Short mmCIF file of C-alpha atoms and ligand atoms in Angstrom, two decimals:
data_model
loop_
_atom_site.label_atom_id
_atom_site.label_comp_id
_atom_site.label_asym_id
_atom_site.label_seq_id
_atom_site.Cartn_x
_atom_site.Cartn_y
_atom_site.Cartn_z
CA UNK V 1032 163.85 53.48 116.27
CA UNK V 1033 162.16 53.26 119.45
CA UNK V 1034 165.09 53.99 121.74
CA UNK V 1035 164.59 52.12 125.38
CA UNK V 1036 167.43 52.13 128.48
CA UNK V 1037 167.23 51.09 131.69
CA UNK V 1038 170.98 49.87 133.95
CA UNK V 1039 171.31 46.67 132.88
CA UNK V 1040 169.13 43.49 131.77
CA UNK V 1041 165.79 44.88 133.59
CA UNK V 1042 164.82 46.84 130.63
CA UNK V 1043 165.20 43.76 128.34
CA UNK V 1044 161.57 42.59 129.94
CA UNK V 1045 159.68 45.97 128.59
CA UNK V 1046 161.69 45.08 124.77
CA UNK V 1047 160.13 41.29 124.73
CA UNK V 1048 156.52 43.29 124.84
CA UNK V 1049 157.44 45.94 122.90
CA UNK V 1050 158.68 42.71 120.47
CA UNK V 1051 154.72 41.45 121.20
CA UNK V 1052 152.68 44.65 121.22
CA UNK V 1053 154.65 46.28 118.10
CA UNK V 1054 156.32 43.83 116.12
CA UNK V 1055 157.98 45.16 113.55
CA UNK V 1056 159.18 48.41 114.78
CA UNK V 1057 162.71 48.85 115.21
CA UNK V 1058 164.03 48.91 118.93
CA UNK V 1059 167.24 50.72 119.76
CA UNK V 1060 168.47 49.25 123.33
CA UNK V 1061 170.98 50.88 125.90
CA UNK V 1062 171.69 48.95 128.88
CA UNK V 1063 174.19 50.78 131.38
CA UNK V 1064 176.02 47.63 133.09
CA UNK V 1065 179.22 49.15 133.23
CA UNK V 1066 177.50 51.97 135.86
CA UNK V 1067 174.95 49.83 137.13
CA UNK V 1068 173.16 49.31 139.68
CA UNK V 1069 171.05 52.96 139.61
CA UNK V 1070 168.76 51.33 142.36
CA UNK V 1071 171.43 52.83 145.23
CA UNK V 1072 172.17 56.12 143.64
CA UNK V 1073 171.46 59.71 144.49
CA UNK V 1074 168.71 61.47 142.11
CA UNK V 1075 171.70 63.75 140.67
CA UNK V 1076 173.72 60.82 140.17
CA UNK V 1077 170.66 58.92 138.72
CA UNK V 1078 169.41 61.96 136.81
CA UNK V 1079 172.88 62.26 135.13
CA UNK V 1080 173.15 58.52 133.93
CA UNK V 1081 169.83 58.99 132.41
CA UNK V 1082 170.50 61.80 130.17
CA UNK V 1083 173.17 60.26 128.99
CA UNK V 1084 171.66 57.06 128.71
CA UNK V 1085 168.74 58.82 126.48
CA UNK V 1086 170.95 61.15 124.48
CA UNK V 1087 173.08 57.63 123.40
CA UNK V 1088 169.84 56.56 122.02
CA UNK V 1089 168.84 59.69 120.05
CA UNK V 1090 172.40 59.90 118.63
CA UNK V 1091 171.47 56.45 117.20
CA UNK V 1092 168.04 57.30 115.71
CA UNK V 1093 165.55 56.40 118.64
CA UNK V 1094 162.36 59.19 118.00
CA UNK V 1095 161.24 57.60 120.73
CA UNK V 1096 162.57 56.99 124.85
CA UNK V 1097 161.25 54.12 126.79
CA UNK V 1098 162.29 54.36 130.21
CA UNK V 1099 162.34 50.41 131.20
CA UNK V 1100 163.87 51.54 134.66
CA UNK V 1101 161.83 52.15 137.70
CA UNK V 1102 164.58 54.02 139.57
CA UNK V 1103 165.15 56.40 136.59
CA UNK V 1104 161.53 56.52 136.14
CA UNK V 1105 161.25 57.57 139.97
CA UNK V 1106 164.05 59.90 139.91
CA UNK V 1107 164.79 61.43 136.46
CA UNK V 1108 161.33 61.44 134.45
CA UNK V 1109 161.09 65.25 134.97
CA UNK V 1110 164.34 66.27 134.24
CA UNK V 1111 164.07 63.61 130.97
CA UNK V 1112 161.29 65.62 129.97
CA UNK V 1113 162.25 68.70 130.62
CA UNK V 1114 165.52 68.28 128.52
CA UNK V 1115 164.56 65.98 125.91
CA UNK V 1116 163.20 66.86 122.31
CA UNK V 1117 161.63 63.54 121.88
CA UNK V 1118 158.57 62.56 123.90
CA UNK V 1119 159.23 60.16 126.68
CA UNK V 1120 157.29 57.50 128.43
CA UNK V 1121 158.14 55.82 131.79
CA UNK V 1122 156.93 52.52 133.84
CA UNK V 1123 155.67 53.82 137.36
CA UNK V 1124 152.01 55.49 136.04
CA UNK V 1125 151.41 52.74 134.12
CA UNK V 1126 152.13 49.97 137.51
CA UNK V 1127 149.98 52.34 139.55
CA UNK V 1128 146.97 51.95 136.62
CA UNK V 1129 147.09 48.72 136.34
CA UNK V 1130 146.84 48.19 140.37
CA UNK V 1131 144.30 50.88 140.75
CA UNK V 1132 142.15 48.82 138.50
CA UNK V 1133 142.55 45.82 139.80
CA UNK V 1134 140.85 47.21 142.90
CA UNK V 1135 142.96 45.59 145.76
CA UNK V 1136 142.72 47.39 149.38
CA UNK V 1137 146.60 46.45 150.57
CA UNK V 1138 149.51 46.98 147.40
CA UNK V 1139 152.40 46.01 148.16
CA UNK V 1140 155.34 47.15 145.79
CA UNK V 1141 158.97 46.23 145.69
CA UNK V 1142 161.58 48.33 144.05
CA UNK V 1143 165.34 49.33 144.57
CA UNK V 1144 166.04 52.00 147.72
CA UNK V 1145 165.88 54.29 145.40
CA UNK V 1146 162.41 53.99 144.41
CA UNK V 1147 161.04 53.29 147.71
CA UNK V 1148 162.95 56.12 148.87
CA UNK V 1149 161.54 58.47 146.05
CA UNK V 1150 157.87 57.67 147.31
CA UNK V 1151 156.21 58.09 143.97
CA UNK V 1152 154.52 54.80 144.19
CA UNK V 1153 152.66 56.12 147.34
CA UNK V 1154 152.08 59.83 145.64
CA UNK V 1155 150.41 58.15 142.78
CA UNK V 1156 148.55 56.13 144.04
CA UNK V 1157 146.74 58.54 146.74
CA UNK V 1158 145.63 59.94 143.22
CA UNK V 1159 144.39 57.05 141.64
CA UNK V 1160 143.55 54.94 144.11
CA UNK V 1161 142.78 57.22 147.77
CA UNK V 1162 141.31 54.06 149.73
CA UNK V 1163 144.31 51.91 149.08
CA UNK V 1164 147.07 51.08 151.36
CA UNK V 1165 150.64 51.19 149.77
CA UNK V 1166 153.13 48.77 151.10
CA UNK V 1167 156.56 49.43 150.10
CA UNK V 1168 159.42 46.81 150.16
CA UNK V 1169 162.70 47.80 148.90
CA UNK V 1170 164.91 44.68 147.64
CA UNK V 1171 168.38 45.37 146.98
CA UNK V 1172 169.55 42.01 146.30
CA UNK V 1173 167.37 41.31 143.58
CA UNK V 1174 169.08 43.25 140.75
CA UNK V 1175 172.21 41.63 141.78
CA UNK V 1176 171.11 38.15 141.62
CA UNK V 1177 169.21 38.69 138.32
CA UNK V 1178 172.39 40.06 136.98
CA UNK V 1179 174.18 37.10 138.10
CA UNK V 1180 171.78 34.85 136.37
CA UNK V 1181 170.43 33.47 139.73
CA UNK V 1182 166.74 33.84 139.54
CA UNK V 1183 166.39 29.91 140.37
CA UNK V 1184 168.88 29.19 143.26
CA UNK V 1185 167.62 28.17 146.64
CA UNK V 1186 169.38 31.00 147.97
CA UNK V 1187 167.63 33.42 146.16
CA UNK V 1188 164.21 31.38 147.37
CA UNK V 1189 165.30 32.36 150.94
CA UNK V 1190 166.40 36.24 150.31
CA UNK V 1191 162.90 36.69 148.49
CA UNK V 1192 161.09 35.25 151.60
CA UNK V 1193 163.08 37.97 154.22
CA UNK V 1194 161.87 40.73 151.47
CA UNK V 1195 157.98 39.37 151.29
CA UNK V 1196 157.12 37.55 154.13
CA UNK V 1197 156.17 40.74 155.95
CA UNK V 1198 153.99 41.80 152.80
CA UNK V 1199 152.42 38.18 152.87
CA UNK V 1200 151.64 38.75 156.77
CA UNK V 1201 149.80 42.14 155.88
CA UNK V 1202 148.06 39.97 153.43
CA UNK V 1203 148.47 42.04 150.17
CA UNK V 1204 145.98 41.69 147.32
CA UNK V 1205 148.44 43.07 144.44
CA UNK V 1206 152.30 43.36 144.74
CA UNK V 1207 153.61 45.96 142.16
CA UNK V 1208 156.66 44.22 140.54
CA UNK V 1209 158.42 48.06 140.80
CA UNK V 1210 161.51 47.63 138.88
CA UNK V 1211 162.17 46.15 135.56
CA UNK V 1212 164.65 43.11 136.61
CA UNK V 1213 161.47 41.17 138.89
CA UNK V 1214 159.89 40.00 136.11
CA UNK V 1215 163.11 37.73 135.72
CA UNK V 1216 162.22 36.44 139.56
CA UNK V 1217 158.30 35.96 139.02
CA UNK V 1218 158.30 32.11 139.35
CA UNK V 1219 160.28 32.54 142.77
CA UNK V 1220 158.05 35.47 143.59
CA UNK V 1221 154.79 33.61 143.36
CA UNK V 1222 155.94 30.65 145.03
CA UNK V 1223 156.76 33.38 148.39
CA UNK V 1224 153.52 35.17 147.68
CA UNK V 1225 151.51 32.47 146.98
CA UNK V 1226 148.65 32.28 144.18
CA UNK V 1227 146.46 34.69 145.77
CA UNK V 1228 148.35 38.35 145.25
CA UNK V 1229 148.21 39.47 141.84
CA UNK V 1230 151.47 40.74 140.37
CA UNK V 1231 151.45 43.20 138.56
CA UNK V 1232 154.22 43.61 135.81
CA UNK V 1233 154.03 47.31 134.50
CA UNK V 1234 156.03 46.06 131.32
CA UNK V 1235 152.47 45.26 129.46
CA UNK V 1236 150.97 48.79 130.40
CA UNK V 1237 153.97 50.62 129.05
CA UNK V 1238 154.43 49.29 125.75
CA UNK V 1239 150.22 49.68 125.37
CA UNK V 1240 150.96 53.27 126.77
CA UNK V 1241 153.74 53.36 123.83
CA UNK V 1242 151.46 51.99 120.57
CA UNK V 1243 148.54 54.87 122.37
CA UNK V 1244 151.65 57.47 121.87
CA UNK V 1245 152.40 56.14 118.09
CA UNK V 1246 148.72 55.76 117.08
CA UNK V 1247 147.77 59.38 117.89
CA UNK V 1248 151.18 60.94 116.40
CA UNK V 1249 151.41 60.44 113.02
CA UNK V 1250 154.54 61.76 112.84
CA UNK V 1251 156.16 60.06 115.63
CA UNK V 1252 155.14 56.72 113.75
CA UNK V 1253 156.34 58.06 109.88
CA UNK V 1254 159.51 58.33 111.66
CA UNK V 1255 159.50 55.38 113.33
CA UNK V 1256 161.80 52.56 111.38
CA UNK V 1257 160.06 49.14 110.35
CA UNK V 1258 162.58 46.69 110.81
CA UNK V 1259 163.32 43.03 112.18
CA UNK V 1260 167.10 44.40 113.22
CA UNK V 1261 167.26 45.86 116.75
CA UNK V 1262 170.41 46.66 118.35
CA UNK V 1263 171.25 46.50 121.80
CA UNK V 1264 174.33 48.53 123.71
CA UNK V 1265 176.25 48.03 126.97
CA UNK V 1266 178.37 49.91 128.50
CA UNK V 1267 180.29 46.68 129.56
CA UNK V 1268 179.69 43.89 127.62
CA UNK V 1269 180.53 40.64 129.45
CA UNK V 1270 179.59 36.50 128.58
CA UNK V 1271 177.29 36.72 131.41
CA UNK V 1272 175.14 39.29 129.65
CA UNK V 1273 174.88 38.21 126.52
CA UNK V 1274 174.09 34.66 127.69
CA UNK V 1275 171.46 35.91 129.72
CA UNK V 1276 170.21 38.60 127.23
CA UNK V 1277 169.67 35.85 124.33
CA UNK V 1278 168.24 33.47 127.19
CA UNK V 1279 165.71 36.03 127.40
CA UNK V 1280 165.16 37.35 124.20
CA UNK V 1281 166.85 34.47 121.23
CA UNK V 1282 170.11 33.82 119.66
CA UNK V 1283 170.11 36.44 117.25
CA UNK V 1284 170.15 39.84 118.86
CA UNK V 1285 172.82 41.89 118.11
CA UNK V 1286 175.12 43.10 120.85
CA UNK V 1287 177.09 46.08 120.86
CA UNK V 1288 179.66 47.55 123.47
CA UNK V 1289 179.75 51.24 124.05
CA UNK V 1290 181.51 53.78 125.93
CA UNK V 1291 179.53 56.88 126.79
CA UNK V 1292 182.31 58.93 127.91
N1 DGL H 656 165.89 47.89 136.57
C1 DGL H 656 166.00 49.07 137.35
C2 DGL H 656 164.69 49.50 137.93
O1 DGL H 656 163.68 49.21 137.36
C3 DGL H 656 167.09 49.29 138.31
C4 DGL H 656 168.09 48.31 138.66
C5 DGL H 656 169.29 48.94 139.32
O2 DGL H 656 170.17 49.32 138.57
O3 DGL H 656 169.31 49.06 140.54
O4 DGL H 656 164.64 50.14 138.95
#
């Protein structure tokens, strides 16, 4: 299976491409909502979650780990690596690719504290992009209000214009959608932004990332499980979840509660 995790629903926007990019490969999902949100956490704390989070997945057959969490992408990819005996893949290189290319002078990118604090998104992009000028906009209420199922509500409308009004007065060309819930929030996002900025979604550069990874390893894709039946695992499984998760995603995805302790 191809095993991906991220806190919560955020990760649940990387599945719906892996669902487009690789249909027919098994997915193996872990969603932490019981710990969540990672976004305010220290890098041990973060770190720690993670390896659990992965090692779930391999104990249910993933070959594979998708991290489809910016914040454990920022803070834990090493240590992932490091530790794992799988490969791993993870969503910041790929944002930073995509908004090199584009070619914008001014990126803006929101993410949780945690990955603004981390700077990666700035380290990264000195490398692939040395003329550009990295904005960074941490939004803590977002994951919250995705979680809550509140990516329409007029309040939401007016937190999203405190976080990106002063990215819209630098006048950004591309704004880095830097953690895996703000793809829920695009329609409120571009109405704030306006149609000018690009956003860039790294979800779509993963998964290609991903089918790269299986096309050159032959045995990473022999082991890889063709199926239509995915599973998905929280750590707290509540109504709002699953309403939100099937929203996203259809009626007949299999949900699964899970303690990791
Ligand atoms: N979806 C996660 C990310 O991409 C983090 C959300 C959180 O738990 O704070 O950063």
């Amino acid at each position: 299976m191809i095993g991906i995790f991220d806190s919560g629903l955020g990760g649940l926007t990387v599945v719906k491409e892996v669902f487009r990019q690789l249909p027919g490969y098994g997915v193996v999902y872990f969603g932490d909502t019981a710990r969540m949100p990672y976004g305010n956490k220290s890098r041990k704390m973060v770190t720690r979650y993670a390896l659990q989070d992965a090692e779930f997945l391999i104990s249910k057959g993933a070959k594979v780990i998708v991290i489809a969490c910016n914040t454990a992408s920022a803070l834990a990819f090493g240590a992932l690596r490091r530790k794992l005996k799988v490969p791993v893949i993870e969503v910041v290189t790929p944002a930073v690719e995509k908004a090199a290319a584009a070619g914008g002078r001014r990126i803006g990118v929101i993410g949780t504290r945690g990955t603004v604090r981390s700077g990666v998104y700035e380290s990264k992009m000195r490398l692939a992009a040395p003329r550009a000028d990295v904005i960074p906009q941490a939004c803590p209420l977002f994951v919250p209000l995705v979680e809550e199922g509140w990516a329409r509500r007029p309040e939401t409308v007016s937190i999203a214009k405190n976080y990106l009004r002063p990215l819209s007065l630098r006048r950004i060309d591309s704004l880095i959608l830097g953690c895996t819930h703000y793809p829920f929030l695009k329609p409120v996002i571009r109405r704030v932004v306006g149609p000018r900025v690009q956003l860039i979604d790294p979800a779509h550069e993963t998964v290609k990332r991903l089918k790269e990874l299986i096309g050159s390893r032959p045995d990473l894709s022999a082991g890889l499980r063709r199926t239509t039946r995915h599973h998905f695992y929280v750590s707290d499984l509540t109504g709002q979840f699953a309403a939100l998760a099937r929203h996203w995603l259809g009626n007949d995805i299999k949900l699964h509660q899970t303690s990791l302790e």
